[in-house]
Amino acid sequence: MIKILTACGAGINSSHQIKTAIEEEMRNRGYDVAVDAVVIKDITEEMLKEYDIFAPIAKPDFGFEINIPIVEAGPILYRIPSMSEPVFDEMEQIIKSINK
């Protein structure tokens, strides 16, 4: 199972929309994923070690290095396939590289 972390300012609305969209799309593509949504200010270096992919709305600057792949997932929120499809495609490529 691939573990994905998404985050937004409050950890309530946007990140949960991204979480649901990623879970649905990746499962439709045949991948077993688990997505967690959190408040971005609560993310620590230790927390990120528990995940395979980080999918924030936009790439943050935490003051520490992020050592897992980052997929900027903000375009998913628009629910427009021409904007969200590239995000899902990038995520799928990362998942394929992890599953090798």
Short mmCIF file of C-alpha atoms in Angstrom, two decimals, residues 5-99:
data_model
loop_
_atom_site.label_atom_id
_atom_site.label_comp_id
_atom_site.label_asym_id
_atom_site.label_seq_id
_atom_site.Cartn_x
_atom_site.Cartn_y
_atom_site.Cartn_z
CA LEU A 5 -0.08 12.72 2.96
CA THR A 6 -2.01 15.81 1.91
CA ALA A 7 -2.35 19.06 3.83
CA CYS A 8 -3.99 22.45 3.83
CA GLY A 9 -4.18 25.42 6.17
CA ALA A 10 -6.95 24.03 8.36
CA GLY A 11 -6.74 20.31 7.52
CA ILE A 12 -10.49 20.24 7.06
CA ASN A 13 -11.80 21.20 3.64
CA SER A 14 -9.28 21.43 0.80
CA SER A 15 -7.04 18.62 1.99
CA HIS A 16 -10.03 16.33 2.45
CA GLN A 17 -11.25 17.10 -1.08
CA ILE A 18 -7.77 16.24 -2.36
CA LYS A 19 -7.68 13.10 -0.20
CA THR A 20 -10.99 11.85 -1.59
CA ALA A 21 -10.06 12.65 -5.19
CA ILE A 22 -6.66 10.91 -4.93
CA GLU A 23 -8.13 7.82 -3.29
CA GLU A 24 -10.85 7.54 -5.92
CA GLU A 25 -8.63 8.18 -8.95
CA MET A 26 -5.73 5.99 -7.85
CA ARG A 27 -8.08 3.12 -6.99
CA ASN A 28 -9.73 3.54 -10.41
CA ARG A 29 -6.25 3.17 -11.88
CA GLY A 30 -5.69 -0.01 -9.86
CA TYR A 31 -3.48 1.24 -7.03
CA ASP A 32 -3.86 0.50 -3.33
CA VAL A 33 -3.42 3.85 -1.57
CA ALA A 34 -4.12 5.30 1.85
CA VAL A 35 -4.35 9.08 2.07
CA ASP A 36 -4.25 11.16 5.25
CA ALA A 37 -5.23 14.84 5.45
CA VAL A 38 -3.69 17.12 8.08
CA VAL A 39 -3.11 20.75 9.02
CA ILE A 40 0.05 21.85 7.23
CA LYS A 41 1.53 23.56 10.32
CA ASP A 42 1.48 20.22 12.17
CA ILE A 43 3.74 18.43 9.70
CA THR A 44 7.14 17.43 11.02
CA GLU A 45 10.15 15.80 9.46
CA GLU A 46 9.38 12.66 11.48
CA MET A 47 5.78 12.58 10.27
CA LEU A 48 6.83 12.71 6.61
CA LYS A 49 9.03 9.63 7.10
CA GLU A 50 5.82 7.61 7.49
CA TYR A 51 4.64 8.43 3.93
CA ASP A 52 5.63 7.61 0.37
CA ILE A 53 4.26 10.76 -1.30
CA PHE A 54 3.49 14.26 -0.05
CA ALA A 55 0.62 15.99 -1.91
CA PRO A 56 0.12 19.50 -0.52
CA ILE A 57 -1.96 22.18 -2.23
CA ALA A 58 1.32 23.98 -2.99
CA LYS A 59 4.92 23.15 -2.11
CA PRO A 60 5.66 24.52 1.38
CA ASP A 61 8.91 25.62 2.98
CA PHE A 62 9.14 23.81 6.31
CA GLY A 63 12.72 24.70 7.08
CA PHE A 64 13.75 21.05 6.66
CA GLU A 65 14.35 18.87 3.65
CA ILE A 66 11.45 16.78 2.36
CA ASN A 67 12.88 13.41 1.39
CA ILE A 68 9.83 11.93 -0.34
CA PRO A 69 8.32 12.85 -3.71
CA ILE A 70 6.14 15.96 -3.69
CA VAL A 71 3.16 16.32 -6.00
CA GLU A 72 1.51 19.74 -5.88
CA ALA A 73 -2.15 18.74 -5.70
CA GLY A 74 -3.89 22.12 -5.71
CA PRO A 75 -5.19 21.76 -9.29
CA ILE A 76 -7.30 18.79 -8.16
CA LEU A 77 -9.55 21.25 -6.31
CA TYR A 78 -10.81 22.76 -9.56
CA ARG A 79 -12.38 19.42 -10.58
CA ILE A 80 -11.47 20.18 -14.19
CA PRO A 81 -9.93 17.11 -15.86
CA SER A 82 -7.44 19.14 -17.90
CA MET A 83 -6.04 20.51 -14.63
CA SER A 84 -6.31 17.48 -12.37
CA GLU A 85 -5.25 14.78 -14.84
CA PRO A 86 -1.58 15.90 -14.95
CA VAL A 87 -1.48 15.74 -11.14
CA PHE A 88 -2.89 12.21 -11.13
CA ASP A 89 -0.53 11.18 -13.94
CA GLU A 90 2.48 12.47 -11.99
CA MET A 91 1.31 10.63 -8.90
CA GLU A 92 0.84 7.43 -10.90
CA GLN A 93 4.39 7.67 -12.28
CA ILE A 94 5.75 8.00 -8.74
CA ILE A 95 3.68 5.05 -7.54
CA LYS A 96 4.98 2.95 -10.44
CA SER A 97 8.57 3.85 -9.51
CA ILE A 98 7.94 2.95 -5.86
CA ASN A 99 6.34 -0.40 -6.80
#
